[in-house]
């Protein structure tokens, strides 16, 4: 099979399009022919490397994907050859106490496709049966691949951890990335009033089309001050900050007394400056999470399958052009998901 692999960390030049042996499914596992995969910033971080990361080379990148079941292992009972499937990229053991309690995202041996095991930037992948969800005929492979990681992440953060309720105000800091566009849609669908902060008018216009109620251009105004004024000097119930270092201070200021700040990432850098007086003085709660449970995956993908949530697709590249696709993501000049078609 063809795959995008790396033999060492580095820039886009370390990505190689090569032939690899097609893996074979063991007991409880399924061989899937990938039809569409989607990029995440995570792939670039894995490619670049970080202190302590240990990859088994050659490493195949990619967390998101959808495809067709080609072969089933012994003991697989819920899937058949030919089934069209979406992939949950979170791999859990199914046996530890967290898994037994349905909190498989906290599994003692949790792993993620493309990060701590071979990923979806390949023509084939072997996965546990429980990580696959059969796609309705009306849902394309592209839609399923574009949805998986970002909708799971956004749903778990906003709904499961954040406890978002109808009528609440939500500020989404940043608009271009996949998780933030999913957060805008989920918050809108939940009946919240959605404020979106960006420094690009073009991205704000797209955010409005996804359900944003109030658009704030942070290149023209102090957005935390604007939120304060727009909420009758109260602040927002929930602030979604996946930008990190560049914005977290203002996110803390924009939250109301008793408000929640949700974070699943830090595209501008991981070290945050926090003025603790705001934390205790305003009774703030900072809620961190990453990915989500399989229950979250089924819940949010059901809404995608029903057309209640529609992934935004920016562009498509052939698998062989993964370098160009990653360069586009690194440039920041995109809105929604960048796909690789195999
Ligand atoms: Zn487990």
CSV table of C-alpha atoms and ligand atoms in Angstrom, one decimal:
chain,number,residue,atom,x,y,z
A,1,UNK,CA,0.0,0.0,0.0
A,2,UNK,CA,1.0,3.6,-0.4
A,3,UNK,CA,1.5,5.7,2.7
A,4,UNK,CA,2.8,9.0,3.9
A,5,UNK,CA,5.6,8.3,6.4
A,6,UNK,CA,8.4,10.0,8.2
A,7,UNK,CA,11.8,8.5,9.2
A,8,UNK,CA,12.8,11.5,11.4
A,9,UNK,CA,11.3,14.8,12.7
A,10,UNK,CA,11.6,18.0,10.7
A,11,UNK,CA,9.8,20.2,8.2
A,12,UNK,CA,7.4,19.2,5.4
A,13,UNK,CA,10.5,17.8,3.5
A,14,UNK,CA,10.6,14.8,5.9
A,15,UNK,CA,7.2,13.5,4.6
A,16,UNK,CA,7.7,10.7,2.1
A,17,UNK,CA,5.2,8.9,-0.1
A,18,UNK,CA,6.3,5.3,-0.1
A,19,UNK,CA,5.2,1.6,-0.4
A,20,UNK,CA,4.5,-0.2,2.9
A,21,UNK,CA,3.2,-3.7,3.6
A,22,UNK,CA,-0.5,-3.8,4.0
A,23,UNK,CA,-1.3,-4.7,7.7
A,24,UNK,CA,-3.5,-7.7,8.5
A,25,UNK,CA,-6.3,-7.7,11.1
A,26,UNK,CA,-5.9,-9.7,14.2
A,27,UNK,CA,-8.7,-11.0,16.5
A,28,UNK,CA,-11.4,-8.2,17.0
A,29,UNK,CA,-9.7,-6.1,14.3
A,30,UNK,CA,-10.7,-4.9,10.9
A,31,UNK,CA,-8.7,-3.9,7.7
A,32,UNK,CA,-10.1,-0.6,6.3
A,33,UNK,CA,-9.3,0.8,2.9
A,34,UNK,CA,-9.0,4.5,3.5
A,35,UNK,CA,-10.9,6.7,1.0
A,36,UNK,CA,-10.5,10.1,2.6
A,37,UNK,CA,-8.2,11.3,5.5
A,38,UNK,CA,-8.2,14.8,7.1
A,39,UNK,CA,-5.3,16.9,8.4
A,40,UNK,CA,-5.0,18.3,11.9
A,41,UNK,CA,-2.5,20.6,13.5
A,42,UNK,CA,-1.5,17.6,15.6
A,43,UNK,CA,0.1,16.0,12.5
A,44,UNK,CA,2.4,18.9,12.1
A,45,UNK,CA,3.4,18.9,15.8
A,46,UNK,CA,4.1,15.1,15.5
A,47,UNK,CA,6.1,15.7,12.4
A,48,UNK,CA,8.1,18.5,14.1
A,49,UNK,CA,8.5,16.5,17.3
A,50,UNK,CA,8.5,17.6,20.9
A,51,UNK,CA,10.7,16.7,23.9
A,52,UNK,CA,9.9,13.1,25.0
A,53,UNK,CA,7.9,12.0,21.9
A,54,UNK,CA,9.0,8.5,20.8
A,55,UNK,CA,7.9,7.3,17.4
A,56,UNK,CA,8.3,3.9,15.8
A,57,UNK,CA,9.9,4.7,12.5
A,58,UNK,CA,8.8,4.7,9.7
A,59,UNK,CA,5.8,6.5,11.2
A,60,UNK,CA,2.5,7.0,9.4
A,61,UNK,CA,0.8,10.3,10.2
A,62,UNK,CA,-2.9,11.0,10.3
A,63,UNK,CA,-5.8,10.7,12.9
A,64,UNK,CA,-8.8,11.3,10.8
A,65,UNK,CA,-10.2,9.0,8.1
A,66,UNK,CA,-13.1,7.1,6.6
A,67,UNK,CA,-13.2,4.1,4.2
A,68,UNK,CA,-14.5,0.7,3.4
A,69,UNK,CA,-14.1,-2.6,5.4
A,70,UNK,CA,-11.8,-4.9,3.3
A,71,UNK,CA,-11.2,-7.8,5.7
A,72,UNK,CA,-12.4,-8.8,9.2
A,73,UNK,CA,-10.5,-10.6,11.9
A,74,UNK,CA,-11.6,-13.5,14.1
A,75,UNK,CA,-14.4,-12.5,16.5
A,76,UNK,CA,-15.6,-9.4,14.6
A,77,UNK,CA,-19.4,-9.6,14.6
A,78,UNK,CA,-20.8,-6.1,14.0
A,79,UNK,CA,-19.1,-5.3,10.7
A,80,UNK,CA,-19.0,-6.9,7.3
A,81,UNK,CA,-16.7,-6.6,4.3
A,82,UNK,CA,-17.9,-3.7,2.2
A,83,UNK,CA,-19.3,-1.6,5.1
A,84,UNK,CA,-18.5,2.1,4.7
A,85,UNK,CA,-17.1,3.3,8.0
A,86,UNK,CA,-16.0,6.4,10.0
A,87,UNK,CA,-13.0,6.1,12.3
A,88,UNK,CA,-12.8,7.1,15.9
A,89,UNK,CA,-9.0,7.9,16.2
A,90,UNK,CA,-8.9,7.3,20.0
A,91,UNK,CA,-7.6,3.8,20.8
A,92,UNK,CA,-8.4,2.4,24.2
A,93,UNK,CA,-7.8,-1.0,25.8
A,94,UNK,CA,-11.4,-1.8,26.6
A,95,UNK,CA,-10.4,-3.5,29.9
A,96,UNK,CA,-9.1,-0.9,32.4
A,97,UNK,CA,-11.3,0.7,35.0
A,98,UNK,CA,-11.7,3.9,33.0
A,99,UNK,CA,-12.8,1.9,30.0
A,100,UNK,CA,-15.2,-0.2,32.1
A,101,UNK,CA,-16.8,3.0,33.3
A,102,UNK,CA,-17.3,4.3,29.8
A,103,UNK,CA,-14.5,6.9,30.2
A,104,UNK,CA,-12.3,5.3,27.5
A,105,UNK,CA,-10.8,8.7,26.7
A,106,UNK,CA,-9.0,8.4,30.1
A,107,UNK,CA,-7.9,4.8,29.4
A,108,UNK,CA,-4.6,3.8,31.1
A,109,UNK,CA,-3.1,2.9,27.8
A,110,UNK,CA,-4.9,5.5,25.6
A,111,UNK,CA,-3.3,6.0,22.2
A,112,UNK,CA,-4.1,8.2,19.2
A,113,UNK,CA,-3.9,7.3,15.5
A,114,UNK,CA,-1.0,9.1,13.8
A,115,UNK,CA,0.6,10.1,17.1
A,116,UNK,CA,1.3,7.0,19.2
A,117,UNK,CA,0.5,4.4,16.5
A,118,UNK,CA,0.3,4.2,12.7
A,119,UNK,CA,-2.3,6.7,11.3
A,120,UNK,CA,-4.6,7.3,8.4
A,121,UNK,CA,-2.4,8.8,5.8
A,122,UNK,CA,-2.2,5.5,4.0
A,123,UNK,CA,-4.3,3.3,1.7
A,124,UNK,CA,-5.1,0.8,4.5
A,125,UNK,CA,-5.2,0.7,8.2
A,126,UNK,CA,-6.0,-2.0,10.8
A,127,UNK,CA,-8.3,-0.9,13.7
A,128,UNK,CA,-10.3,-2.5,16.6
A,129,UNK,CA,-13.9,-3.1,15.5
A,130,UNK,CA,-15.1,-0.8,18.3
A,131,UNK,CA,-13.4,2.2,16.7
A,132,UNK,CA,-15.6,2.0,13.6
A,133,UNK,CA,-19.0,3.5,13.0
A,134,UNK,CA,-21.1,2.4,9.9
A,135,UNK,CA,-21.8,5.4,7.6
A,136,UNK,CA,-25.2,6.0,6.2
A,137,UNK,CA,-25.3,6.0,2.4
A,138,UNK,CA,-25.9,9.7,2.2
A,139,UNK,CA,-22.7,10.6,4.2
A,140,UNK,CA,-19.6,10.9,2.0
A,141,UNK,CA,-16.2,9.6,3.1
A,142,UNK,CA,-15.0,13.2,2.9
A,143,UNK,CA,-17.6,14.5,5.3
A,144,UNK,CA,-16.9,11.6,7.8
A,145,UNK,CA,-13.2,12.1,7.6
A,146,UNK,CA,-13.5,15.9,8.1
A,147,UNK,CA,-15.8,15.5,11.1
A,148,UNK,CA,-14.3,12.9,13.3
A,149,UNK,CA,-11.5,14.4,15.4
A,150,UNK,CA,-12.7,18.1,15.5
A,151,UNK,CA,-16.4,17.4,16.2
A,152,UNK,CA,-15.5,14.8,18.9
A,153,UNK,CA,-13.1,17.3,20.5
A,154,UNK,CA,-15.5,20.2,20.3
A,155,UNK,CA,-18.5,18.1,21.6
A,156,UNK,CA,-16.6,16.7,24.5
A,157,UNK,CA,-15.2,20.1,25.5
A,158,UNK,CA,-18.4,22.2,25.1
A,159,UNK,CA,-21.1,19.7,26.0
A,160,UNK,CA,-19.7,16.8,28.1
A,161,UNK,CA,-17.1,18.8,30.1
A,162,UNK,CA,-18.4,22.4,29.6
A,163,UNK,CA,-22.0,21.6,30.3
A,164,UNK,CA,-23.2,24.2,27.8
A,165,UNK,CA,-26.9,25.1,28.1
A,166,UNK,CA,-29.4,26.9,25.8
A,167,UNK,CA,-29.4,30.6,26.4
A,168,UNK,CA,-25.8,30.9,27.5
A,169,UNK,CA,-23.3,33.1,25.9
A,170,UNK,CA,-20.2,31.5,24.3
A,171,UNK,CA,-17.1,33.3,23.0
A,172,UNK,CA,-15.1,31.3,20.5
A,173,UNK,CA,-11.6,32.8,20.2
A,174,UNK,CA,-10.4,32.2,16.6
A,175,UNK,CA,-12.4,31.0,13.7
A,176,UNK,CA,-10.2,29.3,11.0
A,177,UNK,CA,-9.4,26.0,12.6
A,178,UNK,CA,-11.5,22.8,12.4
A,179,UNK,CA,-12.2,22.6,16.2
A,180,UNK,CA,-13.3,26.3,16.4
A,181,UNK,CA,-15.6,26.0,13.4
A,182,UNK,CA,-17.1,22.8,15.0
A,183,UNK,CA,-17.5,24.7,18.3
A,184,UNK,CA,-19.4,27.5,16.6
A,185,UNK,CA,-21.8,25.1,15.0
A,186,UNK,CA,-22.3,23.0,18.2
A,187,UNK,CA,-22.8,26.1,20.3
A,188,UNK,CA,-25.3,27.5,17.8
A,189,UNK,CA,-27.2,24.2,17.6
A,190,UNK,CA,-27.3,24.1,21.4
A,191,UNK,CA,-29.2,27.4,21.6
A,192,UNK,CA,-26.3,29.5,22.9
A,193,UNK,CA,-25.5,33.0,21.8
A,194,UNK,CA,-22.2,32.7,19.9
A,195,UNK,CA,-19.6,35.5,19.8
A,196,UNK,CA,-16.6,34.9,17.5
A,197,UNK,CA,-13.3,36.7,17.7
A,198,UNK,CA,-10.9,36.8,14.7
A,199,UNK,CA,-8.5,39.2,13.1
A,200,UNK,CA,-9.7,38.4,9.6
A,201,UNK,CA,-12.9,39.8,8.1
A,202,UNK,CA,-13.0,36.9,5.7
A,203,UNK,CA,-13.0,34.3,8.5
A,204,UNK,CA,-15.6,36.2,10.5
A,205,UNK,CA,-17.9,36.2,7.5
A,206,UNK,CA,-17.6,32.4,7.3
A,207,UNK,CA,-18.1,32.1,11.0
A,208,UNK,CA,-21.4,34.0,10.6
A,209,UNK,CA,-22.5,31.5,8.0
A,210,UNK,CA,-21.9,28.7,10.6
A,211,UNK,CA,-24.1,30.3,13.2
A,212,UNK,CA,-22.1,33.0,14.9
A,213,UNK,CA,-24.4,35.8,16.3
A,214,UNK,CA,-21.8,38.5,17.0
A,215,UNK,CA,-18.5,39.0,15.1
A,216,UNK,CA,-15.6,40.8,16.7
A,217,UNK,CA,-12.5,41.9,14.8
A,218,UNK,CA,-9.7,41.7,17.3
A,219,UNK,CA,-7.4,43.7,15.0
A,220,UNK,CA,-9.6,46.7,15.5
A,221,UNK,CA,-10.7,46.5,19.2
A,222,UNK,CA,-9.8,45.0,22.5
A,223,UNK,CA,-12.1,42.0,22.2
A,224,UNK,CA,-12.3,41.2,25.9
A,225,UNK,CA,-13.5,44.8,26.5
A,226,UNK,CA,-16.0,44.4,23.7
A,227,UNK,CA,-17.4,41.2,25.2
A,228,UNK,CA,-17.8,42.9,28.6
A,229,UNK,CA,-19.8,45.8,27.0
A,230,UNK,CA,-21.9,43.5,24.7
A,231,UNK,CA,-22.9,41.4,27.7
A,232,UNK,CA,-24.1,44.4,29.7
A,233,UNK,CA,-20.9,44.5,31.7
A,234,UNK,CA,-21.4,40.9,32.8
A,235,UNK,CA,-18.9,38.8,30.7
A,236,UNK,CA,-19.5,35.6,28.9
A,237,UNK,CA,-20.7,32.3,30.4
A,238,UNK,CA,-18.3,30.3,28.4
A,239,UNK,CA,-15.0,31.2,26.6
A,240,UNK,CA,-13.5,28.7,24.2
A,241,UNK,CA,-9.8,29.4,23.9
A,242,UNK,CA,-7.8,27.0,21.8
A,243,UNK,CA,-5.2,29.7,20.9
A,244,UNK,CA,-3.4,29.8,24.2
A,245,UNK,CA,-0.5,32.1,24.9
A,246,UNK,CA,-1.6,35.0,22.7
A,247,UNK,CA,-5.2,35.2,24.0
A,248,UNK,CA,-5.6,33.5,27.3
A,249,UNK,CA,-5.3,36.6,29.4
A,250,UNK,CA,-8.1,38.3,27.5
A,251,UNK,CA,-10.2,35.1,27.7
A,252,UNK,CA,-10.0,35.2,31.5
A,253,UNK,CA,-11.0,38.9,31.4
A,254,UNK,CA,-14.0,38.1,29.0
A,255,UNK,CA,-15.5,35.4,31.3
A,256,UNK,CA,-18.3,36.4,33.7
A,257,UNK,CA,-18.2,35.7,37.4
A,258,UNK,CA,-18.5,32.0,37.8
A,259,UNK,CA,-17.7,31.5,34.1
A,260,UNK,CA,-16.0,28.6,32.4
A,261,UNK,CA,-13.0,28.7,30.1
A,262,UNK,CA,-12.6,25.7,27.9
A,263,UNK,CA,-9.3,24.7,26.2
A,264,UNK,CA,-8.3,21.8,24.0
A,265,UNK,CA,-5.2,23.2,22.5
A,266,UNK,CA,-2.8,26.1,22.1
A,267,UNK,CA,-2.0,27.1,18.5
A,268,UNK,CA,-0.1,30.2,19.6
A,269,UNK,CA,2.0,28.5,22.3
A,270,UNK,CA,1.5,26.4,25.4
A,271,UNK,CA,2.8,28.7,28.2
A,272,UNK,CA,0.0,30.8,29.6
A,273,UNK,CA,0.2,33.9,31.7
A,274,UNK,CA,-2.6,33.8,34.3
A,275,UNK,CA,-3.3,36.6,36.8
A,276,UNK,CA,-4.6,34.5,39.7
A,277,UNK,CA,-6.6,37.4,41.1
A,278,UNK,CA,-9.1,37.0,38.2
A,279,UNK,CA,-9.3,33.2,38.8
A,280,UNK,CA,-10.3,33.3,42.5
A,281,UNK,CA,-11.9,36.8,42.4
A,282,UNK,CA,-14.3,35.8,39.6
A,283,UNK,CA,-14.8,32.2,40.7
A,284,UNK,CA,-13.6,30.9,37.3
A,285,UNK,CA,-13.3,27.3,36.2
A,286,UNK,CA,-10.7,26.3,33.5
A,287,UNK,CA,-11.7,23.1,31.9
A,288,UNK,CA,-9.1,21.2,29.8
A,289,UNK,CA,-9.7,18.2,27.7
A,290,UNK,CA,-8.5,16.4,24.7
A,291,UNK,CA,-10.5,14.3,22.2
A,292,UNK,CA,-13.5,12.5,23.9
A,293,UNK,CA,-15.1,9.2,24.8
A,294,UNK,CA,-16.6,6.8,22.3
A,295,UNK,CA,-20.0,7.8,23.6
A,296,UNK,CA,-19.2,11.4,22.6
A,297,UNK,CA,-18.1,10.2,19.2
A,298,UNK,CA,-21.3,8.3,18.6
A,299,UNK,CA,-23.4,11.3,19.9
A,300,UNK,CA,-21.8,13.9,17.7
A,301,UNK,CA,-21.4,11.8,14.6
A,302,UNK,CA,-25.1,11.0,14.8
A,303,UNK,CA,-25.8,14.7,14.5
A,304,UNK,CA,-23.4,14.8,11.5
A,305,UNK,CA,-25.1,11.9,9.9
A,306,UNK,CA,-28.5,13.6,10.4
A,307,UNK,CA,-27.2,16.8,8.7
A,308,UNK,CA,-27.5,18.8,12.0
A,309,UNK,CA,-23.8,19.5,11.9
A,310,UNK,CA,-22.0,20.0,8.6
A,311,UNK,CA,-18.2,19.8,8.5
A,312,UNK,CA,-16.5,22.7,6.6
A,313,UNK,CA,-14.1,21.4,3.9
A,314,UNK,CA,-11.5,23.9,2.8
A,315,UNK,CA,-9.7,21.8,0.1
A,316,UNK,CA,-8.7,18.3,-1.1
A,317,UNK,CA,-5.3,17.0,-2.1
A,318,UNK,CA,-4.2,13.5,-3.4
A,319,UNK,CA,-2.5,11.4,-0.7
A,320,UNK,CA,0.8,11.8,-2.6
A,321,UNK,CA,0.7,15.6,-2.0
A,322,UNK,CA,0.6,15.5,1.8
A,323,UNK,CA,3.5,17.9,1.9
A,324,UNK,CA,1.6,20.6,0.0
A,325,UNK,CA,-1.5,20.0,2.1
A,326,UNK,CA,0.5,20.5,5.4
A,327,UNK,CA,2.2,23.6,4.0
A,328,UNK,CA,-1.3,25.1,3.4
A,329,UNK,CA,-2.3,24.3,6.9
A,330,UNK,CA,0.9,25.8,8.3
A,331,UNK,CA,0.3,29.0,6.3
A,332,UNK,CA,-3.0,29.6,8.2
A,333,UNK,CA,-4.7,30.4,4.9
A,334,UNK,CA,-7.6,28.0,5.2
A,335,UNK,CA,-11.0,27.7,6.8
A,336,UNK,CA,-12.2,24.2,7.8
A,337,UNK,CA,-10.7,20.9,7.0
A,338,UNK,CA,-8.0,20.0,4.5
A,339,UNK,CA,-8.4,16.5,3.1
A,340,UNK,CA,-6.2,13.8,1.6
A,341,UNK,CA,-7.9,11.6,-0.9
A,342,UNK,CA,-6.5,8.1,-1.5
B,1,LIG,ZN1,-8.6,1.2,29.0
